[in-house]
Short mmCIF file of N, CA, C and O in Angstrom, two decimals:
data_model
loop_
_atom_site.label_atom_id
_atom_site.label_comp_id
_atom_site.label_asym_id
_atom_site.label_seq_id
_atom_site.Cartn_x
_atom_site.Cartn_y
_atom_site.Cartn_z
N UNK T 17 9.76 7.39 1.13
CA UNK T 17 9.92 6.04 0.62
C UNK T 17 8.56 5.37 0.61
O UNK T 17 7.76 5.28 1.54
N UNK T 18 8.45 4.96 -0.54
CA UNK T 18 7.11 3.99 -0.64
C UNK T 18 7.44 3.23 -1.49
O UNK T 18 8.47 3.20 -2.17
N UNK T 19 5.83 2.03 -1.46
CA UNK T 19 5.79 0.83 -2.59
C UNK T 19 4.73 1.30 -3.30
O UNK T 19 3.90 2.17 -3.05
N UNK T 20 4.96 0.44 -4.44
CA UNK T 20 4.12 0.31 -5.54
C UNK T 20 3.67 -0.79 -5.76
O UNK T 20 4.50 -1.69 -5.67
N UNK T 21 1.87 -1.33 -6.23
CA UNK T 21 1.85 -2.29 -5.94
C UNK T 21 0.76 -2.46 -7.42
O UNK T 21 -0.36 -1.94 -7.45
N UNK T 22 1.41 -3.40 -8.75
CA UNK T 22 0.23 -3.29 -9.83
C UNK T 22 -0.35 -5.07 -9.52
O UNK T 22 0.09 -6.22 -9.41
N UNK T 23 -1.64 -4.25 -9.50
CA UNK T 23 -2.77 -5.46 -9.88
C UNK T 23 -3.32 -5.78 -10.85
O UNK T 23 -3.95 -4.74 -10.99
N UNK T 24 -3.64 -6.41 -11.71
CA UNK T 24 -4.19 -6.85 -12.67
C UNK T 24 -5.23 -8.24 -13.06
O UNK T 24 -5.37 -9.38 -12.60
N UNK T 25 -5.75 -7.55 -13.99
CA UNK T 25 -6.80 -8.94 -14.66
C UNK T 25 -7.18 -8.48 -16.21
O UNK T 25 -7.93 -7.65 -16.72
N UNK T 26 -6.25 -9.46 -16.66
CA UNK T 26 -5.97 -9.43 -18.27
C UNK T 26 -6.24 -10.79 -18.97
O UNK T 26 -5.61 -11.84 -18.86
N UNK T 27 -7.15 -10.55 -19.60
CA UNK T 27 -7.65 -11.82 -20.76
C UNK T 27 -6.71 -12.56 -21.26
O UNK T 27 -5.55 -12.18 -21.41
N UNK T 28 -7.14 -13.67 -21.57
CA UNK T 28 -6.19 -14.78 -22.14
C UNK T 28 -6.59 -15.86 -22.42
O UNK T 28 -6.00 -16.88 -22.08
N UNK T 29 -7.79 -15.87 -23.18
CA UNK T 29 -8.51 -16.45 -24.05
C UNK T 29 -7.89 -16.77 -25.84
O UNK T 29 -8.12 -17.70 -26.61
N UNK T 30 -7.16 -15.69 -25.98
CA UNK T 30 -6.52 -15.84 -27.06
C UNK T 30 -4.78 -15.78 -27.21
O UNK T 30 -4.19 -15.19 -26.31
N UNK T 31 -4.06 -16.31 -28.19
CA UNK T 31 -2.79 -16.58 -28.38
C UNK T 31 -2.23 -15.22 -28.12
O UNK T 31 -1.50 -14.79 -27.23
N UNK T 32 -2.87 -14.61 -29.28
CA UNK T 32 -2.70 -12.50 -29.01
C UNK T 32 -2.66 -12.14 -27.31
O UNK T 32 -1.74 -11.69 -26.62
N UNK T 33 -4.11 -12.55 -26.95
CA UNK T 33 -4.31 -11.99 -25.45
C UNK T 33 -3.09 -12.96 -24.37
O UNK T 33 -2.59 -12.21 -23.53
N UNK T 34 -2.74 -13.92 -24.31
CA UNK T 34 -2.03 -14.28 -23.55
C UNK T 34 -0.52 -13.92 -24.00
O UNK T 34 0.24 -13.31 -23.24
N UNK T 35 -0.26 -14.19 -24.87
CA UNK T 35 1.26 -12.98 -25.53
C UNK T 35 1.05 -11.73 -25.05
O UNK T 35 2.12 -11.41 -24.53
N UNK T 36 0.51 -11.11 -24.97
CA UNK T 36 0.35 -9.56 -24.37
C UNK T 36 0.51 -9.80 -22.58
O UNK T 36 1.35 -9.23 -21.89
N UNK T 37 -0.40 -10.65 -22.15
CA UNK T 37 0.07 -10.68 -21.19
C UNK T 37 1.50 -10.96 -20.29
O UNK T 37 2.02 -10.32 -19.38
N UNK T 38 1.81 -12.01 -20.87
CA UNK T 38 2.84 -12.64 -20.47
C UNK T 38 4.34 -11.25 -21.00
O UNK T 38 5.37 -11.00 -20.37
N UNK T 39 3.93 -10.74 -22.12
CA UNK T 39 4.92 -9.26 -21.63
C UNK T 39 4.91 -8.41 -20.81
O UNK T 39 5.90 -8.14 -20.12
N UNK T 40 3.84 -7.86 -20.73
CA UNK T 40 3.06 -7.13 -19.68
C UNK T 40 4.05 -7.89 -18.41
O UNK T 40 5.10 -7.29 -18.20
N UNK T 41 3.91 -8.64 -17.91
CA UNK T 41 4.86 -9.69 -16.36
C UNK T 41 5.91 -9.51 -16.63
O UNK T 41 6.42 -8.78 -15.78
N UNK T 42 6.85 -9.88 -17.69
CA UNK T 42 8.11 -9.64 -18.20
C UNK T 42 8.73 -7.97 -18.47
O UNK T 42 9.91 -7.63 -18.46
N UNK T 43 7.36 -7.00 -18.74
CA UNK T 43 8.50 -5.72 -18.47
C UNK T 43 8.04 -5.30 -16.87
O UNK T 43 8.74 -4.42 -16.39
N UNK T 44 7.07 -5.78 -16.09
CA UNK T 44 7.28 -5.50 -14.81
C UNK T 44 8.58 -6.33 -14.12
O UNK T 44 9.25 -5.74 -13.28
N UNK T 45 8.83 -7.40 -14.40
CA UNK T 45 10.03 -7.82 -13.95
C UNK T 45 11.17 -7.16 -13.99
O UNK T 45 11.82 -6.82 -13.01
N UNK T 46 11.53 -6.87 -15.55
CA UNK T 46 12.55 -6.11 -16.06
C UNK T 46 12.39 -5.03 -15.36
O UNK T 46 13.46 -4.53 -15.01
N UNK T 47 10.87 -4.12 -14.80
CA UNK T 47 11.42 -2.65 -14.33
C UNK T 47 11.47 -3.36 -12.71
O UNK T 47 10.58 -2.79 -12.07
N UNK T 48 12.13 -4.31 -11.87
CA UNK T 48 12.50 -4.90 -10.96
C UNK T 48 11.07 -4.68 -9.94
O UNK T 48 11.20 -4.43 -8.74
N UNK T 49 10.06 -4.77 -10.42
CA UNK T 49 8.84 -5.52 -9.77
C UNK T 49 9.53 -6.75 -9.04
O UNK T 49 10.69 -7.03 -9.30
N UNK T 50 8.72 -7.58 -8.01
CA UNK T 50 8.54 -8.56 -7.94
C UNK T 50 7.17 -9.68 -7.61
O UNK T 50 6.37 -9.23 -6.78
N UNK T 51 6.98 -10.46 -7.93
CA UNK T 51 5.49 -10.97 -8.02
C UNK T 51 5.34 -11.48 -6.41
O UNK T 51 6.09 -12.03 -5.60
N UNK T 52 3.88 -10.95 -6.40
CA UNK T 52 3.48 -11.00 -4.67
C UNK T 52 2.94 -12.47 -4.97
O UNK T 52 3.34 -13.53 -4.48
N UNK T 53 1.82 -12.22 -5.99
CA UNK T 53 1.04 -13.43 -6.64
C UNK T 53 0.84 -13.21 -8.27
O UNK T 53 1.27 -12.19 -8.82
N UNK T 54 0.12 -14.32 -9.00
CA UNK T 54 0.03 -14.59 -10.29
C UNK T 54 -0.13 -13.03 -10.74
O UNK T 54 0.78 -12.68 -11.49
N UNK T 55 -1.09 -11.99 -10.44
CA UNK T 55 -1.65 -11.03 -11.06
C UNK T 55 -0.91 -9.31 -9.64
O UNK T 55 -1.45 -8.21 -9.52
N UNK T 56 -0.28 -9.57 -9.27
CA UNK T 56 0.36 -8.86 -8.08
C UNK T 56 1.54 -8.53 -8.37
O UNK T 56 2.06 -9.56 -8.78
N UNK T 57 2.21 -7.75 -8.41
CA UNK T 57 3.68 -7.08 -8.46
C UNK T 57 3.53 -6.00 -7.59
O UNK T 57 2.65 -5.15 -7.54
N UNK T 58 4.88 -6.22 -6.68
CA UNK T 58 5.66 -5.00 -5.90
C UNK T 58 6.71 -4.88 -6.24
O UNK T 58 7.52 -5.75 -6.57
N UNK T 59 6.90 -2.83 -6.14
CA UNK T 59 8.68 -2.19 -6.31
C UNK T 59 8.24 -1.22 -5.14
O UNK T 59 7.25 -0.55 -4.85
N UNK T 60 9.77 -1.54 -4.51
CA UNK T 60 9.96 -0.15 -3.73
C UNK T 60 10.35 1.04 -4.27
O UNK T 60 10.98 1.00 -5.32
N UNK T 61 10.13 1.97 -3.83
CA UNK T 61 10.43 3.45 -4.90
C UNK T 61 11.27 4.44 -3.71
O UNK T 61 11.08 4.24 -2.51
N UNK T 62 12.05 5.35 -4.13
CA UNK T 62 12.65 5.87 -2.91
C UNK T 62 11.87 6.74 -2.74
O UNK T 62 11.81 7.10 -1.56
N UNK T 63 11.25 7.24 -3.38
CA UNK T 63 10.32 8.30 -3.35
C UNK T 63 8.77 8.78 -4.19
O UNK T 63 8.18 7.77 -4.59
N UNK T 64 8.26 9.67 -4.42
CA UNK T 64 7.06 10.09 -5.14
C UNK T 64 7.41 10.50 -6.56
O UNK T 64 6.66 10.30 -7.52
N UNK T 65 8.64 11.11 -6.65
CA UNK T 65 9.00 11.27 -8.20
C UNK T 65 9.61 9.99 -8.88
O UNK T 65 9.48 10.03 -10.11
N UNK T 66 10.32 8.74 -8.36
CA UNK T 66 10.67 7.34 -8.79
C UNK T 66 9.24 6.86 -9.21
O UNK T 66 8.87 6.82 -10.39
N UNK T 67 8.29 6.42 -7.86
CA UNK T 67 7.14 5.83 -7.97
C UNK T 67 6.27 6.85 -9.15
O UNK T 67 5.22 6.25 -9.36
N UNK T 68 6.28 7.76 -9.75
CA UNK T 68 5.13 8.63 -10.89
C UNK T 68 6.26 8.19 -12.26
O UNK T 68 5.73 7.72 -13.27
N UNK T 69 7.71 8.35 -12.25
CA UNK T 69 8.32 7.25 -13.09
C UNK T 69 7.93 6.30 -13.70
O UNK T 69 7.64 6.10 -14.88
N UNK T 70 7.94 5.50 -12.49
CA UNK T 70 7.49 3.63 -12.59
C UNK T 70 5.71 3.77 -13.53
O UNK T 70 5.07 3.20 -14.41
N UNK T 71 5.65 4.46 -12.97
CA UNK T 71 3.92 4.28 -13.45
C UNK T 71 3.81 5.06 -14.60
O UNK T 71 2.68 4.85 -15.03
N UNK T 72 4.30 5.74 -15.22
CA UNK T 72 4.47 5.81 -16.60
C UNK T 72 4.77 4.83 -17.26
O UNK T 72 4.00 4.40 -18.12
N UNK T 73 6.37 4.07 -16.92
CA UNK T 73 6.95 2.96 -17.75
C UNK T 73 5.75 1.85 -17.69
O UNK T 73 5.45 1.19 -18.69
N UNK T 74 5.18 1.73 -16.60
CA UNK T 74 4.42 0.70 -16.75
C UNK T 74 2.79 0.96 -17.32
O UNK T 74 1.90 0.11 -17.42
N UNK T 75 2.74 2.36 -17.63
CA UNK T 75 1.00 3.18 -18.66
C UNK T 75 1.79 2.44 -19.71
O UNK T 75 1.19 1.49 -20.20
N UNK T 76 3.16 2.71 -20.21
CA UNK T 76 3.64 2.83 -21.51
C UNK T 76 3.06 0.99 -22.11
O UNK T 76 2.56 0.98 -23.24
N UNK T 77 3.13 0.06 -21.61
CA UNK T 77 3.25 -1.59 -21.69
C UNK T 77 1.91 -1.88 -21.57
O UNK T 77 1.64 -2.93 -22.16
N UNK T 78 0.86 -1.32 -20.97
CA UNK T 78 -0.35 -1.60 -20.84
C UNK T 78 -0.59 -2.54 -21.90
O UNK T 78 -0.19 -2.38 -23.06
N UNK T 79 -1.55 -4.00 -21.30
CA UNK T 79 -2.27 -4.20 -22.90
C UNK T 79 -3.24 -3.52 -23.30
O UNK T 79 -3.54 -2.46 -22.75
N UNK T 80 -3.99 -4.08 -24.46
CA UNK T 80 -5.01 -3.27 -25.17
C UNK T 80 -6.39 -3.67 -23.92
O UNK T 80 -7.03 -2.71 -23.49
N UNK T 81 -6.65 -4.67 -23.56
CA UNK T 81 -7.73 -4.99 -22.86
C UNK T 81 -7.43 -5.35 -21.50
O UNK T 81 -6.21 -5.41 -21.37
N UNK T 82 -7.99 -5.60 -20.52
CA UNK T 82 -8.33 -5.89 -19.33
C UNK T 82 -8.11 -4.62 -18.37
O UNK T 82 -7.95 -3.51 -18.89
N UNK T 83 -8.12 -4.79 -16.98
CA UNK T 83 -7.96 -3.90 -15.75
C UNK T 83 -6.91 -3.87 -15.65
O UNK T 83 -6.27 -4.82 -16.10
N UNK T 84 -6.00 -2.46 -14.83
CA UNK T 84 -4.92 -2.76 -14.20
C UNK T 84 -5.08 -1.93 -13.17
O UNK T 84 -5.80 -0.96 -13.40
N UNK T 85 -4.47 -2.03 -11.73
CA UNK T 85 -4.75 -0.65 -10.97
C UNK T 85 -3.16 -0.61 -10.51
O UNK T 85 -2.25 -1.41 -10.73
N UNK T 86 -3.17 0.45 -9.90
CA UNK T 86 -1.69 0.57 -9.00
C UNK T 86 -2.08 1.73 -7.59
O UNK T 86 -2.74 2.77 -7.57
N UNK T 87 -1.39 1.05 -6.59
CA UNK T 87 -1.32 0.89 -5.70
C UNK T 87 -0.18 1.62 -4.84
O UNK T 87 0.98 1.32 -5.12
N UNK T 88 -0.44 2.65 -3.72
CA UNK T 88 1.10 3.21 -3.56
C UNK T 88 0.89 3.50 -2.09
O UNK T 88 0.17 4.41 -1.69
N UNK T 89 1.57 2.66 -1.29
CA UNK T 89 1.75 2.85 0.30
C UNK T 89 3.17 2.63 1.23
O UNK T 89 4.20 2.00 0.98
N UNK T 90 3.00 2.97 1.71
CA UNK T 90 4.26 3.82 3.08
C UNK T 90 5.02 2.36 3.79
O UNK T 90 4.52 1.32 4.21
N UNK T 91 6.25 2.76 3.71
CA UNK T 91 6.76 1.77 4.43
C UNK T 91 6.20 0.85 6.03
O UNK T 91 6.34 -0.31 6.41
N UNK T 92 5.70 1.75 6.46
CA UNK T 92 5.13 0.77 7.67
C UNK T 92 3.44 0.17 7.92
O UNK T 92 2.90 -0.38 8.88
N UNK T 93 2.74 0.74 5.94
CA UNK T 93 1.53 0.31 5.86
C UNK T 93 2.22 -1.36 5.39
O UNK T 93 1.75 -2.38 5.90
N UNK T 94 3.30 -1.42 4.43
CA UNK T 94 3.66 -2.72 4.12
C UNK T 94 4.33 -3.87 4.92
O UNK T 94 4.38 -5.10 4.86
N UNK T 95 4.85 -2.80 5.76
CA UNK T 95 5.05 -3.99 7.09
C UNK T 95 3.41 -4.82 8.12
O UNK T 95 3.36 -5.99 8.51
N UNK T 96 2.46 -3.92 8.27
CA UNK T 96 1.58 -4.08 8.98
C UNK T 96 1.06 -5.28 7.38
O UNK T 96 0.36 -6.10 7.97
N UNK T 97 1.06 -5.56 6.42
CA UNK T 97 0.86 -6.54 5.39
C UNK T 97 0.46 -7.99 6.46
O UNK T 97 1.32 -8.48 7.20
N UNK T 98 -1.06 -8.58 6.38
CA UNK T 98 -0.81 -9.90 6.99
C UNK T 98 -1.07 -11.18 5.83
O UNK T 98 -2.01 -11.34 5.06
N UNK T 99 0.49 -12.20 6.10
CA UNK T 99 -0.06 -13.16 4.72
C UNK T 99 -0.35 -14.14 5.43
O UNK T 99 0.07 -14.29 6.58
N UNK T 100 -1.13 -14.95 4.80
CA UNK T 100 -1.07 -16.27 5.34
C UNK T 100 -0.86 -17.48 3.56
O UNK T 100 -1.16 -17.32 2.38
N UNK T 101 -0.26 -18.52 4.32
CA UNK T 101 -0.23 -19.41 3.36
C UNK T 101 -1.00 -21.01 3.71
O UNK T 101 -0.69 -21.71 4.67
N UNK T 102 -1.84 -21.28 2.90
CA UNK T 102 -3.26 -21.99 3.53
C UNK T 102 -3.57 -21.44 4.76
O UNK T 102 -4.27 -20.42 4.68
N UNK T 103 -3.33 -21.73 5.71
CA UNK T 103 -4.12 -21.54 7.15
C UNK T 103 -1.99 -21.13 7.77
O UNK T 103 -2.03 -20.32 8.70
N UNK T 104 -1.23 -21.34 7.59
CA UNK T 104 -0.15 -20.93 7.94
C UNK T 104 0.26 -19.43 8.37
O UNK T 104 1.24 -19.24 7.66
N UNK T 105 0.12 -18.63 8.89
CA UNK T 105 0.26 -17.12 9.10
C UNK T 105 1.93 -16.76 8.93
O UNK T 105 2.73 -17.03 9.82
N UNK T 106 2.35 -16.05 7.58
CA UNK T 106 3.92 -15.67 7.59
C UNK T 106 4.63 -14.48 8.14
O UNK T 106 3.93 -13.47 8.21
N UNK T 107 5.64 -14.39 8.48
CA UNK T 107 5.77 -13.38 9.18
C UNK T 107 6.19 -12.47 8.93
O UNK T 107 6.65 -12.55 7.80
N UNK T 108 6.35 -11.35 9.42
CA UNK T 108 5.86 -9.79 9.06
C UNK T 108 7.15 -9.78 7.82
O UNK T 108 8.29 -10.22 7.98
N UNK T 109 6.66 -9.21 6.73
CA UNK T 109 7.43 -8.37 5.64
C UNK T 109 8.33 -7.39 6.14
O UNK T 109 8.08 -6.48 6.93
N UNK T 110 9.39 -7.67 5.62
CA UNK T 110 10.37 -6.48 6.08
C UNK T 110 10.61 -5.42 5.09
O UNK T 110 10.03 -5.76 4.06
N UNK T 111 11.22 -4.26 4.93
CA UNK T 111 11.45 -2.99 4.13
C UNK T 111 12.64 -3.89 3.59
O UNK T 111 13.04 -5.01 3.92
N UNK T 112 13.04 -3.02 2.66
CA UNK T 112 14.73 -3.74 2.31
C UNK T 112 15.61 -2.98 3.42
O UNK T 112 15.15 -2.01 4.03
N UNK T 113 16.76 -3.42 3.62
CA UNK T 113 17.74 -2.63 4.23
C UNK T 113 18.16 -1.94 3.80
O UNK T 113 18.44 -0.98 4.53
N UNK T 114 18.65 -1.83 1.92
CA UNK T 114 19.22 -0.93 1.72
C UNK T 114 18.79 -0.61 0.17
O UNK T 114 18.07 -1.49 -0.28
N UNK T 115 19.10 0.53 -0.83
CA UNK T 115 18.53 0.51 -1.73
C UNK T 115 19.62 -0.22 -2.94
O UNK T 115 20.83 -0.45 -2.98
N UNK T 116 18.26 -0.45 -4.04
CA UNK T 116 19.46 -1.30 -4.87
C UNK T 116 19.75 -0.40 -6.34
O UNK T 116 18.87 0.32 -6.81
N UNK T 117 20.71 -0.52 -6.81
CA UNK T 117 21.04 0.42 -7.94
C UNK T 117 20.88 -0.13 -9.37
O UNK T 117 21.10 -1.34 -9.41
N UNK T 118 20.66 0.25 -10.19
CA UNK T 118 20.05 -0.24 -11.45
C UNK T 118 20.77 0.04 -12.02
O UNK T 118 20.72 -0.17 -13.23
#
């Protein structure tokens, strides 16, 4: 069991470039991402053949320009995760309990 974690930095200087983007967020949603922050999405994957899946569907949506990376770590690297919100420290991320079916 692991996560997946896409980062990005995609232009949006133009009507084109920000339409691309703003799909780009919308099929990570749809493949049940969820946004950590503005340019951040996490999915849990049950495994290494789900997570090489996911990262196809999401090569397939790429835009034409900017960075994207992805990211793939172990259930108890994402618990050890420290956030803070301004100076607020939140508390530890949990795994899901159970898996969800699509």
């Amino acid at each position: 069991m692991m996560w997946m974690m896409v980062l990005f930095d995609l232009p949006v200087t133009t009507k084109k470039e920000r339409k691309a983007a703003t799909g780009f967020r919308t099929h990570l949603l749809d493949l049940g991402f969820e946004m950590a922050q503005f340019s951040v999405y996490l999915r849990f994957c049950a495994g290494k053949e789900q997570s090489e899946s996911m990262t196809r569907k999401v090569h397939m949506k790429l835009p034409a320009g900017g960075k994207v990376d992805i990211l793939y770590f172990t259930d108890k690297q994402y618990e050890n995760i420290v956030s803070y919100t301004g100076r607020t420290k939140q508390d530890s991320r949990k795994n899901p309990s159970q898996f969800e079916m699509f």
